[in-house]
Coordinates of C-alpha atoms in Angstrom, one line a residue:
Chain A
M1386 CA 0.0 0.0 0.0
F1387 CA 1.2 3.5 -0.8
F1388 CA 0.4 7.0 0.5
G1389 CA 0.1 10.0 -1.8
I1390 CA -0.3 13.7 -1.1
E1391 CA -1.3 16.3 -3.7
A1392 CA -0.3 19.5 -1.8
G1393 CA -2.1 22.6 -3.2
G1394 CA -2.5 26.2 -2.2
T1395 CA -6.1 25.7 -1.1
K1396 CA -6.2 22.0 -0.2
F1397 CA -4.1 18.9 0.5
N1398 CA -5.5 15.8 -1.0
C1399 CA -4.3 12.7 0.9
A1400 CA -4.8 9.2 -0.6
V1401 CA -4.1 5.6 0.2
G1402 CA -3.9 3.2 -2.6
H1403 CA -1.9 2.1 -5.6
G1404 CA -1.9 3.9 -9.0
T1405 CA -5.5 4.7 -9.9
E1406 CA -6.8 2.4 -7.2
I1407 CA -7.6 4.6 -4.2
V1408 CA -8.9 2.9 -1.1
E1409 CA -9.1 5.9 1.2
E1410 CA -8.9 9.6 0.7
L1411 CA -9.1 12.9 2.7
R1412 CA -9.2 16.5 1.6
V1413 CA -7.5 18.9 4.1
P1414 CA -7.8 22.7 3.7
T1415 CA -4.5 24.5 3.4
T1416 CA -4.2 26.7 6.5
S1417 CA -1.1 26.8 8.6
P1418 CA 1.7 24.3 8.0
A1419 CA 1.3 22.8 11.5
E1420 CA -2.4 22.3 11.2
T1421 CA -2.5 21.1 7.6
L1422 CA 0.5 18.8 7.8
G1423 CA -0.7 17.6 11.3
T1424 CA -4.2 16.6 9.9
C1425 CA -2.6 14.8 6.9
K1426 CA -0.2 12.9 9.2
A1427 CA -3.1 11.8 11.6
F1428 CA -5.0 10.6 8.6
F1429 CA -2.1 8.5 7.4
E1430 CA -1.5 7.1 10.9
R1431 CA -5.0 5.9 11.1
A1432 CA -4.7 4.5 7.6
A1433 CA -1.5 2.6 8.5
D1434 CA -3.4 1.0 11.4
R1435 CA -6.1 -0.2 9.0
H1436 CA -4.0 -1.1 5.9
G1437 CA -0.5 -1.6 7.3
Q1438 CA 2.6 0.5 7.1
P1439 CA 3.2 2.3 3.7
E1440 CA 5.7 1.0 1.2
G1441 CA 6.3 4.5 0.0
L1442 CA 4.9 8.1 0.1
G1443 CA 4.7 10.4 -2.9
I1444 CA 4.2 14.2 -2.5
A1445 CA 3.2 16.4 -5.5
T1446 CA 3.4 19.9 -4.1
F1447 CA 3.0 23.6 -4.9
G1448 CA 6.2 25.5 -5.0
P1449 CA 8.7 27.0 -5.3
I1450 CA 10.2 24.0 -3.6
D1451 CA 13.7 22.7 -3.0
L1452 CA 13.2 19.2 -4.3
E1453 CA 16.4 17.9 -2.6
S1454 CA 15.4 19.0 0.9
G1455 CA 11.6 19.3 0.6
T1456 CA 11.7 22.9 1.8
I1457 CA 9.1 25.3 0.5
G1458 CA 10.6 28.5 -1.0
A1459 CA 9.3 32.1 -1.3
T1460 CA 5.6 31.5 -1.7
P1461 CA 3.1 34.2 -0.9
K1462 CA 1.2 31.6 1.2
R1463 CA 1.5 32.8 4.7
G1464 CA 3.5 30.7 7.1
W1465 CA 4.7 28.3 4.4
P1466 CA 8.1 29.7 3.2
G1467 CA 10.8 27.6 4.9
T1468 CA 8.4 24.8 5.8
N1469 CA 9.8 21.3 5.2
I1470 CA 7.0 19.4 3.8
V1471 CA 8.7 16.0 4.0
A1472 CA 9.9 16.0 7.6
P1473 CA 6.5 15.3 9.3
F1474 CA 6.2 12.0 7.3
K1475 CA 9.7 10.6 8.0
S1476 CA 8.3 8.7 11.0
F1477 CA 6.6 6.3 8.6
G1478 CA 10.1 5.0 7.8
C1479 CA 9.3 4.5 4.1
P1480 CA 10.9 6.1 1.0
I1481 CA 9.5 9.5 0.2
A1482 CA 9.4 10.9 -3.3
I1483 CA 8.7 14.6 -4.0
E1484 CA 8.0 16.6 -7.1
T1485 CA 6.1 19.8 -8.0
D1486 CA 2.3 19.5 -8.3
V1487 CA 2.4 19.8 -12.1
T1488 CA 5.3 17.3 -12.4
G1489 CA 3.2 15.0 -10.2
A1490 CA 0.2 15.5 -12.6
A1491 CA 2.5 14.8 -15.6
I1492 CA 3.6 11.5 -13.9
G1493 CA 0.0 10.6 -13.3
E1494 CA -1.0 11.3 -16.9
A1495 CA 2.1 9.6 -18.3
N1496 CA 1.4 6.4 -16.3
H1497 CA -2.4 6.2 -16.3
G1498 CA -3.8 9.0 -18.4
A1499 CA -3.5 10.8 -21.7
G1500 CA 0.3 10.5 -21.7
V1501 CA 0.7 6.8 -21.7
G1502 CA 3.5 5.8 -24.2
V1503 CA 4.1 9.4 -25.2
D1504 CA 7.6 10.9 -24.5
P1505 CA 8.4 13.7 -24.0
V1506 CA 5.0 14.7 -22.6
V1507 CA 4.1 18.0 -20.9
Y1508 CA 1.3 18.6 -18.4
L1509 CA 0.2 22.2 -18.3
T1510 CA -2.4 23.5 -15.8
V1511 CA -4.4 26.7 -16.4
G1512 CA -6.3 27.6 -13.2
T1513 CA -5.6 29.8 -10.2
G1514 CA -2.0 29.7 -11.5
I1515 CA -0.3 28.4 -14.6
G1516 CA 2.4 25.8 -14.4
G1517 CA 3.9 22.9 -16.3
G1518 CA 5.7 19.6 -15.7
A1519 CA 7.3 17.3 -18.1
I1520 CA 8.4 13.7 -18.5
V1521 CA 11.5 13.4 -20.7
G1522 CA 13.2 10.1 -21.5
G1523 CA 10.9 8.4 -18.9
R1524 CA 12.0 10.7 -16.1
P1525 CA 10.5 13.8 -14.5
L1526 CA 12.2 17.0 -15.8
R1527 CA 13.9 18.7 -12.9
G1528 CA 16.1 21.8 -12.9
D1529 CA 17.3 24.7 -10.8
P1530 CA 15.0 24.4 -8.9
H1531 CA 12.3 23.2 -11.3
P1532 CA 10.4 24.4 -14.5
E1533 CA 8.1 27.4 -14.0
M1534 CA 6.3 27.3 -17.4
G1535 CA 3.7 29.8 -16.1
H1536 CA 6.3 32.5 -16.2
I1537 CA 7.2 32.3 -19.9
L1538 CA 7.2 35.9 -21.1
I1539 CA 4.6 36.5 -23.8
S1540 CA 3.5 39.5 -25.9
R1541 CA 0.6 41.4 -24.5
R1542 CA -2.0 42.0 -27.2
I1543 CA -2.2 45.7 -28.0
D1544 CA -5.8 46.0 -27.0
D1545 CA -5.3 44.3 -23.7
V1546 CA -5.1 47.0 -21.0
F1547 CA -5.3 44.7 -18.0
E1548 CA -2.2 45.1 -15.9
G1549 CA -1.7 41.4 -15.2
T1550 CA -1.5 39.5 -11.9
C1551 CA 2.2 38.6 -11.7
P1552 CA 4.2 40.5 -9.1
H1553 CA 7.4 39.8 -11.1
H1554 CA 6.5 40.3 -14.8
D1555 CA 4.6 42.8 -16.8
S1556 CA 3.5 40.2 -19.3
C1557 CA 4.1 36.5 -18.5
L1558 CA 1.7 33.7 -19.3
E1559 CA 0.4 33.3 -15.7
G1560 CA 0.1 37.0 -15.2
L1561 CA -2.1 37.5 -18.3
A1562 CA -3.9 34.2 -18.7
C1563 CA -4.5 32.5 -15.3
G1564 CA -8.0 32.3 -13.8
P1565 CA -7.7 35.4 -11.6
A1566 CA -6.4 37.4 -14.6
I1567 CA -9.5 36.4 -16.5
S1568 CA -11.8 37.3 -13.6
Q1569 CA -10.1 40.7 -13.0
R1570 CA -9.9 41.6 -16.7
W1571 CA -13.5 40.8 -17.5
G1572 CA -15.0 41.4 -14.1
K1573 CA -16.4 37.9 -14.0
P1574 CA -14.9 34.4 -13.6
S1575 CA -14.1 32.2 -16.6
H1576 CA -17.2 30.0 -16.1
A1577 CA -19.6 33.1 -16.3
L1578 CA -18.2 35.2 -19.1
G1579 CA -21.6 35.8 -20.7
D1580 CA -21.4 38.3 -23.6
D1581 CA -17.6 38.5 -23.3
L1582 CA -17.1 34.8 -23.8
D1583 CA -16.0 35.0 -27.5
A1584 CA -13.6 37.9 -26.9
A1585 CA -12.2 36.2 -23.8
I1586 CA -11.6 32.9 -25.6
D1587 CA -9.9 34.8 -28.5
L1588 CA -7.5 36.5 -26.1
E1589 CA -6.9 33.6 -23.8
A1590 CA -6.2 31.2 -26.8
D1591 CA -3.7 33.7 -28.1
Y1592 CA -1.8 33.9 -24.8
L1593 CA -1.9 30.1 -24.2
A1594 CA -0.7 29.5 -27.7
Q1595 CA 2.3 31.8 -27.2
G1596 CA 3.3 30.0 -24.0
I1597 CA 2.8 26.6 -25.6
A1598 CA 4.8 27.6 -28.7
A1599 CA 7.8 28.3 -26.4
I1600 CA 7.4 24.9 -24.8
V1601 CA 7.4 23.3 -28.3
A1602 CA 10.6 25.2 -29.3
V1603 CA 12.5 24.4 -26.1
L1604 CA 11.3 20.8 -25.4
A1605 CA 9.8 19.5 -28.6
P1606 CA 7.2 17.4 -26.7
R1607 CA 5.1 14.8 -28.5
R1608 CA 2.0 15.8 -26.6
I1609 CA 0.9 18.6 -24.3
I1610 CA -1.9 17.8 -21.8
V1611 CA -3.8 20.9 -20.7
G1612 CA -5.8 20.8 -17.5
G1613 CA -7.1 23.2 -14.9
G1614 CA -10.4 25.0 -14.3
V1615 CA -9.9 27.6 -17.0
M1616 CA -9.7 24.9 -19.7
E1617 CA -13.3 23.9 -19.0
V1618 CA -14.4 27.0 -20.9
P1619 CA -16.2 25.5 -23.9
G1620 CA -14.3 26.1 -27.1
L1621 CA -11.1 27.3 -25.5
L1622 CA -9.0 24.1 -26.1
E1623 CA -10.1 24.1 -29.8
A1624 CA -9.3 27.8 -30.2
T1625 CA -5.9 27.3 -28.6
R1626 CA -5.1 24.5 -30.9
E1627 CA -6.0 26.6 -33.9
R1628 CA -3.9 29.6 -32.7
L1629 CA -0.9 27.4 -31.9
F1630 CA -1.1 25.9 -35.3
Q1631 CA -1.1 29.4 -36.9
K1632 CA 1.8 30.6 -34.7
L1633 CA 4.1 27.7 -35.3
N1634 CA 3.3 27.9 -39.0
R1635 CA 4.4 24.3 -39.5
Y1636 CA 7.7 24.7 -37.6
P1637 CA 9.1 23.6 -35.3
G1638 CA 7.9 20.4 -33.7
A1639 CA 6.5 17.4 -35.5
A1640 CA 3.3 16.3 -33.6
A1641 CA 2.3 19.9 -33.0
H1642 CA 1.5 20.6 -36.6
T1643 CA 0.9 17.2 -38.1
D1644 CA -2.0 16.4 -35.8
P1645 CA -3.1 19.4 -33.5
A1646 CA -6.1 17.4 -32.1
S1647 CA -3.9 14.7 -30.7
F1648 CA -1.1 17.1 -29.7
L1649 CA -3.0 19.4 -27.4
V1650 CA -5.4 17.3 -25.3
P1651 CA -7.3 17.4 -22.0
P1652 CA -6.2 15.2 -19.1
G1653 CA -7.2 11.5 -19.2
L1654 CA -7.5 11.6 -15.4
G1655 CA -9.5 14.8 -15.1
G1656 CA -8.7 16.5 -11.8
R1657 CA -7.1 13.4 -10.4
A1658 CA -3.8 13.5 -12.3
G1659 CA -1.8 14.9 -9.4
M1660 CA -3.2 12.5 -6.8
V1661 CA -2.5 9.5 -9.1
G1662 CA 0.9 10.9 -9.8
A1663 CA 1.7 11.1 -6.1
L1664 CA 0.8 7.4 -5.7
V1665 CA 2.9 6.5 -8.8
M1666 CA 5.8 8.4 -7.3
A1667 CA 5.3 6.5 -4.0
A1668 CA 5.6 3.2 -5.8
G1669 CA 8.9 4.4 -7.4
S1670 CA 7.7 3.7 -10.9
S1671 CA 7.8 7.2 -12.2
Chain B
M79 CA 40.3 5.6 -31.5
F80 CA 37.1 7.4 -32.3
F81 CA 35.8 9.3 -35.3
G82 CA 33.7 12.5 -35.0
I83 CA 31.9 14.6 -37.6
E84 CA 30.5 18.1 -36.9
A85 CA 28.2 18.5 -39.9
G86 CA 27.3 22.1 -40.6
G87 CA 25.7 24.0 -43.4
T88 CA 28.9 25.5 -44.7
K89 CA 31.5 22.8 -43.6
F90 CA 31.8 19.3 -42.2
N91 CA 34.6 19.0 -39.6
C92 CA 35.9 15.5 -39.4
A93 CA 38.2 14.4 -36.5
V94 CA 40.0 11.4 -35.3
G95 CA 40.8 11.2 -31.6
H96 CA 39.4 10.9 -28.2
G97 CA 37.6 13.7 -26.3
T98 CA 39.7 16.8 -26.6
E99 CA 42.7 14.9 -28.0
I100 CA 42.4 15.2 -31.7
V101 CA 45.1 13.5 -33.7
E102 CA 43.9 14.2 -37.2
E103 CA 41.3 16.6 -38.6
L104 CA 39.8 17.6 -42.0
R105 CA 37.5 20.5 -43.0
V106 CA 35.2 19.6 -45.9
P107 CA 33.0 22.2 -47.6
T108 CA 29.3 21.4 -47.6
T109 CA 28.4 21.0 -51.2
S110 CA 26.3 18.1 -52.5
P111 CA 25.6 15.1 -50.2
A112 CA 27.5 12.7 -52.4
E113 CA 30.6 14.9 -52.7
T114 CA 30.7 16.0 -49.0
L115 CA 29.9 12.7 -47.5
G116 CA 32.2 10.9 -49.9
T117 CA 35.2 13.2 -49.0
C118 CA 34.5 12.6 -45.3
K119 CA 34.3 8.9 -45.8
A120 CA 37.6 8.8 -47.8
F121 CA 39.3 10.8 -45.0
F122 CA 38.1 8.3 -42.4
E123 CA 39.2 5.3 -44.5
R124 CA 42.7 6.7 -44.7
A125 CA 42.6 7.4 -41.0
A126 CA 41.5 3.8 -40.3
D127 CA 44.5 2.6 -42.3
R128 CA 46.9 4.7 -40.1
H129 CA 45.2 4.5 -36.7
G130 CA 43.1 1.3 -36.9
Q131 CA 39.4 0.7 -37.1
P132 CA 37.3 3.2 -35.1
E133 CA 35.6 2.0 -31.9
G134 CA 32.8 4.5 -32.5
L135 CA 31.6 7.4 -34.7
G136 CA 29.8 10.4 -33.4
I137 CA 27.9 12.8 -35.7
A138 CA 26.7 16.2 -34.5
T139 CA 24.6 17.5 -37.4
F140 CA 22.6 20.4 -38.7
G141 CA 18.9 19.7 -38.9
P142 CA 16.1 19.2 -38.9
I143 CA 17.0 15.6 -38.6
D144 CA 15.3 12.4 -37.7
L145 CA 17.6 11.2 -35.0
E146 CA 16.3 7.6 -35.1
S147 CA 17.1 7.1 -38.8
G148 CA 19.7 9.7 -39.5
T149 CA 17.7 11.3 -42.3
I150 CA 17.9 15.0 -42.9
G151 CA 14.4 16.8 -43.0
A152 CA 13.1 19.8 -44.8
T153 CA 16.3 22.0 -44.8
P154 CA 16.7 24.8 -47.4
K155 CA 20.2 23.3 -48.2
R156 CA 19.9 22.1 -51.7
G157 CA 20.1 18.3 -52.2
W158 CA 20.1 17.5 -48.5
P159 CA 16.5 16.9 -47.6
G160 CA 16.0 13.1 -47.4
T161 CA 19.7 12.4 -47.3
N162 CA 20.7 9.8 -44.8
I163 CA 23.8 11.1 -43.0
V164 CA 24.6 7.8 -41.2
A165 CA 24.4 5.3 -44.0
P166 CA 27.7 6.1 -45.7
F167 CA 29.6 5.3 -42.5
K168 CA 28.0 2.0 -41.6
S169 CA 30.7 0.2 -43.5
F170 CA 33.1 0.9 -40.6
G171 CA 31.1 -1.5 -38.5
C172 CA 31.3 0.6 -35.4
P173 CA 28.5 2.0 -33.2
I174 CA 27.3 5.4 -34.6
A175 CA 25.8 8.1 -32.3
I176 CA 23.9 11.0 -33.8
E177 CA 22.6 14.3 -32.3
T178 CA 21.9 17.8 -33.5
D179 CA 24.9 20.1 -33.9
V180 CA 23.9 22.1 -30.9
T181 CA 23.2 19.1 -28.8
G182 CA 26.7 17.8 -29.8
A183 CA 28.2 21.1 -28.6
A184 CA 26.2 20.8 -25.4
I185 CA 27.7 17.3 -24.9
G186 CA 31.2 18.7 -25.6
E187 CA 30.8 21.5 -23.2
A188 CA 29.2 19.3 -20.5
N189 CA 32.1 16.9 -20.7
H190 CA 35.1 19.1 -21.3
G191 CA 34.1 22.7 -21.3
A192 CA 32.0 25.2 -19.4
G193 CA 29.3 22.7 -18.5
V194 CA 31.4 20.2 -16.5
G195 CA 29.4 19.2 -13.4
V196 CA 26.5 21.5 -14.3
D197 CA 23.1 19.9 -14.9
P198 CA 20.8 20.9 -16.6
V199 CA 23.0 22.8 -18.9
V200 CA 22.0 24.4 -22.2
Y201 CA 24.3 25.3 -25.2
L202 CA 22.9 28.1 -27.4
T203 CA 24.6 29.2 -30.6
V204 CA 24.0 32.6 -32.1
G205 CA 25.5 32.7 -35.6
T206 CA 24.2 32.1 -39.1
G207 CA 21.3 30.5 -37.3
I208 CA 20.2 30.3 -33.6
G209 CA 19.8 26.9 -32.0
G210 CA 20.1 25.3 -28.6
G211 CA 20.8 21.8 -27.1
A212 CA 20.5 20.7 -23.5
I213 CA 21.9 18.0 -21.2
V214 CA 19.2 17.1 -18.6
G215 CA 19.8 14.4 -16.0
G216 CA 23.1 13.5 -17.7
R217 CA 21.4 12.8 -21.0
P218 CA 21.0 14.8 -24.2
L219 CA 17.5 16.3 -24.4
R220 CA 15.6 14.8 -27.4
G221 CA 12.1 15.4 -28.5
D222 CA 9.9 15.2 -31.5
P223 CA 12.1 15.5 -33.4
H224 CA 14.4 17.7 -31.3
P225 CA 14.5 21.2 -29.6
E226 CA 14.5 24.2 -31.9
M227 CA 15.3 26.9 -29.5
G228 CA 16.0 29.4 -32.3
H229 CA 12.3 29.5 -33.1
I230 CA 11.1 30.7 -29.7
L231 CA 8.6 33.4 -30.5
I232 CA 9.6 36.8 -29.1
S233 CA 8.2 40.3 -29.0
R234 CA 9.5 42.5 -31.8
R235 CA 10.6 45.9 -30.3
I236 CA 8.3 48.6 -31.5
D237 CA 11.1 50.6 -33.2
D238 CA 12.5 47.5 -35.1
V239 CA 11.1 47.7 -38.6
F240 CA 13.3 44.9 -40.0
E241 CA 11.1 42.2 -41.4
G242 CA 13.1 39.2 -40.0
T243 CA 14.8 36.3 -41.8
C244 CA 12.6 33.4 -40.7
P245 CA 10.3 32.0 -43.5
H246 CA 7.9 30.6 -40.8
H247 CA 7.6 33.3 -38.2
D248 CA 7.1 37.1 -38.1
S249 CA 9.1 37.4 -34.9
C250 CA 11.1 34.4 -33.6
L251 CA 14.5 34.6 -32.0
E252 CA 16.4 33.4 -35.0
G253 CA 14.5 35.5 -37.5
L254 CA 15.2 38.7 -35.5
A255 CA 18.6 38.0 -33.9
C256 CA 20.7 35.7 -36.0
G257 CA 23.8 37.0 -37.8
P258 CA 22.1 37.5 -41.1
A259 CA 19.3 39.4 -39.4
I260 CA 21.9 41.8 -37.9
S261 CA 23.7 42.2 -41.2
Q262 CA 20.4 42.9 -43.1
R263 CA 19.0 45.2 -40.4
W264 CA 22.1 47.4 -40.1
G265 CA 23.5 46.9 -43.6
K266 CA 26.7 45.6 -42.2
P267 CA 27.9 42.4 -40.4
S268 CA 28.0 42.0 -36.6
H269 CA 31.8 42.4 -36.5
A270 CA 31.7 45.8 -38.4
L271 CA 28.7 47.7 -36.9
G272 CA 30.7 50.9 -36.4
D273 CA 28.4 53.8 -35.2
D274 CA 25.5 51.4 -34.9
L275 CA 27.3 49.2 -32.4
D276 CA 25.6 50.4 -29.2
A277 CA 22.1 50.4 -30.7
A278 CA 22.6 47.0 -32.3
I279 CA 23.9 45.5 -29.0
D280 CA 20.9 47.1 -27.1
L281 CA 18.4 45.4 -29.5
E282 CA 20.2 42.1 -29.8
A283 CA 20.6 41.8 -26.0
D284 CA 16.9 42.4 -25.6
Y285 CA 16.0 39.7 -28.1
L286 CA 18.5 37.2 -26.8
A287 CA 17.3 37.8 -23.2
Q288 CA 13.7 37.1 -24.3
G289 CA 14.6 33.8 -25.8
I290 CA 16.8 32.8 -22.9
A291 CA 14.0 33.8 -20.4
A292 CA 11.8 31.2 -22.2
I293 CA 14.5 28.6 -21.8
V294 CA 14.8 29.4 -18.1
A295 CA 11.0 29.1 -17.6
V296 CA 10.7 25.8 -19.4
L297 CA 13.9 24.0 -18.5
A298 CA 15.3 25.8 -15.4
P299 CA 18.9 25.1 -16.4
R300 CA 21.8 25.8 -14.0
R301 CA 23.8 27.4 -16.7
I302 CA 23.5 28.5 -20.3
I303 CA 26.6 28.5 -22.5
V304 CA 26.3 31.0 -25.4
G305 CA 28.5 30.6 -28.4
G306 CA 28.5 31.4 -32.1
G307 CA 30.0 34.3 -34.1
V308 CA 27.5 36.9 -33.1
M309 CA 28.5 36.5 -29.4
E310 CA 32.0 37.8 -30.3
V311 CA 30.6 41.3 -30.5
P312 CA 32.3 43.0 -27.5
G313 CA 29.9 43.8 -24.7
L314 CA 27.0 41.7 -26.1
L315 CA 27.3 38.9 -23.5
E316 CA 27.3 41.4 -20.6
A317 CA 24.4 43.4 -22.1
T318 CA 22.4 40.1 -22.5
R319 CA 23.1 39.1 -18.9
E320 CA 21.8 42.5 -17.7
R321 CA 18.7 42.4 -19.8
L322 CA 18.0 38.8 -18.7
F323 CA 18.3 39.7 -15.1
Q324 CA 15.8 42.6 -15.6
K325 CA 13.3 40.5 -17.5
L326 CA 13.3 37.6 -15.1
N327 CA 13.1 40.1 -12.2
R328 CA 14.3 37.5 -9.7
Y329 CA 11.9 34.8 -10.9
P330 CA 11.9 32.0 -12.0
G331 CA 15.2 30.1 -12.0
A332 CA 17.7 30.1 -9.2
A333 CA 21.2 30.4 -10.8
A334 CA 19.8 32.9 -13.4
H335 CA 19.4 35.6 -10.9
T336 CA 21.7 34.7 -8.0
D337 CA 24.8 34.9 -10.2
P338 CA 24.2 36.1 -13.7
A339 CA 27.9 36.1 -14.5
S340 CA 28.2 32.3 -13.9
F341 CA 24.8 31.6 -15.4
L342 CA 25.3 33.0 -18.9
V343 CA 28.8 32.1 -20.0
P344 CA 30.9 31.7 -23.2
P345 CA 31.9 28.2 -24.3
G346 CA 34.9 26.7 -22.6
L347 CA 35.9 25.0 -25.8
G348 CA 35.5 28.0 -28.1
G349 CA 34.5 26.9 -31.5
R350 CA 35.5 23.3 -30.9
A351 CA 32.5 22.3 -28.7
G352 CA 30.6 20.4 -31.5
M353 CA 33.7 18.6 -32.7
V354 CA 34.7 17.5 -29.1
G355 CA 31.0 16.6 -28.5
A356 CA 31.0 14.3 -31.6
L357 CA 34.1 12.5 -30.2
V358 CA 32.5 12.2 -26.8
M359 CA 29.3 10.8 -28.4
A360 CA 31.5 8.3 -30.4
A361 CA 32.9 7.1 -27.1
G362 CA 29.4 6.5 -25.8
S363 CA 30.1 8.5 -22.7
S364 CA 27.6 11.3 -23.4

């Protein structure tokens, strides 16, 4: 039996199981590190009583994070900078694997979702934030400290006067295209755009295609899986495919222009990619 | 003894040796595939008579290239599309390793140059074209078919009326910032900019920093080695570091903003990175 944690900014999802087989699950709100990590640990202790000690624990976490030590970096989430997210779970005595949340989702999709047998494969989430993880040569892509695909710099469209949400960049992908950017620009959230729907999709698809084009040029993935709440806007995925195809103009990347519909796809695991990825990481088969 | 070929658009460099120890070398102009590959093969046959049969051959080649088969793709170089660059050398009966020219240079630098002990590391060349290769987790980054970092889409500066040199993209890194783009924009080559030197450096550094920022966001490398003829313009590397630092604005990437001078560096092997990389590939130690 394996333990998995998908650690997000609003909730920690804890699961007990193996791959896509989840036998027990708990959603814990993200409050203070002591409270959140304490609740997760208590859940796993009870689970260990019922199901036996874990063979491994996988953590797919928000960042920035030092993946060597498990210490959270300079996040705006109060109380979390400097928190070691691995330490509380060392008492289980099992191997602990840690990756970013989006790398965890990429691992989940690569093993059990829309990325099975596809390499390199990228998982991009477009929601409260924008981030991407990749599997390259069968292994999660790491770096110094890890990819931050949400902060690809893009060109602001000339008619877009919204200032953006990123504290670092005037015009990066996350700052102009994340869920809160859409809400603030249009004065309503992405699931309730009303009369602005077409204009919002047009702009969002342009920004997403710019970011994805950079990923294509740098990584040359065979497939990009795009998840997150914003992608549930009807027509956005199709519009993004079309815009990407125009921007690349048949170069570079092979899959990107030979078959856009199988290049840019929704997650096979829906919202469970990160959770499944954490359990795959726990089993050491990522 | 190993054989290495650095296959470029204007010349093929053939070498016999091991790593940085080159015992014999020949520069062959790139003309027709039959003539160029034939001259290379004849050189290696003579070398085999003198030094014995090769233990391996490494080829670092221009692209686009199908790295599985060794077949050149849709290049504008006349006669080369569809050419198999590996086939003529199979008669030597040794293992043949093939990578793109820039990946070959990355391998050379990672093993014997400015990238020793640094991972992930990227090699970017800014010359007749712009391209990048990367070593990630000790292995060359491949893809579908391979990275094309020169075609990262960037923002054209509002005062830049030059149309660009890329047949695919209105404003990609290569199209706006390669050597021929500089020559055409300013009416003189990068080594003879005269009164336009400062303005040209200012613009070039901006474009290069945009492309490098995308590489930082997607790959999070610990170091980027920047080579190629254009980078010999005095002051350009320093200006690019400064501009990159401003654009990233301390996020993302760790090395990129903690120590710009050791993050963006010239090649340790000068113009020999690709050649050395081909010999390293030949020895199977890449």
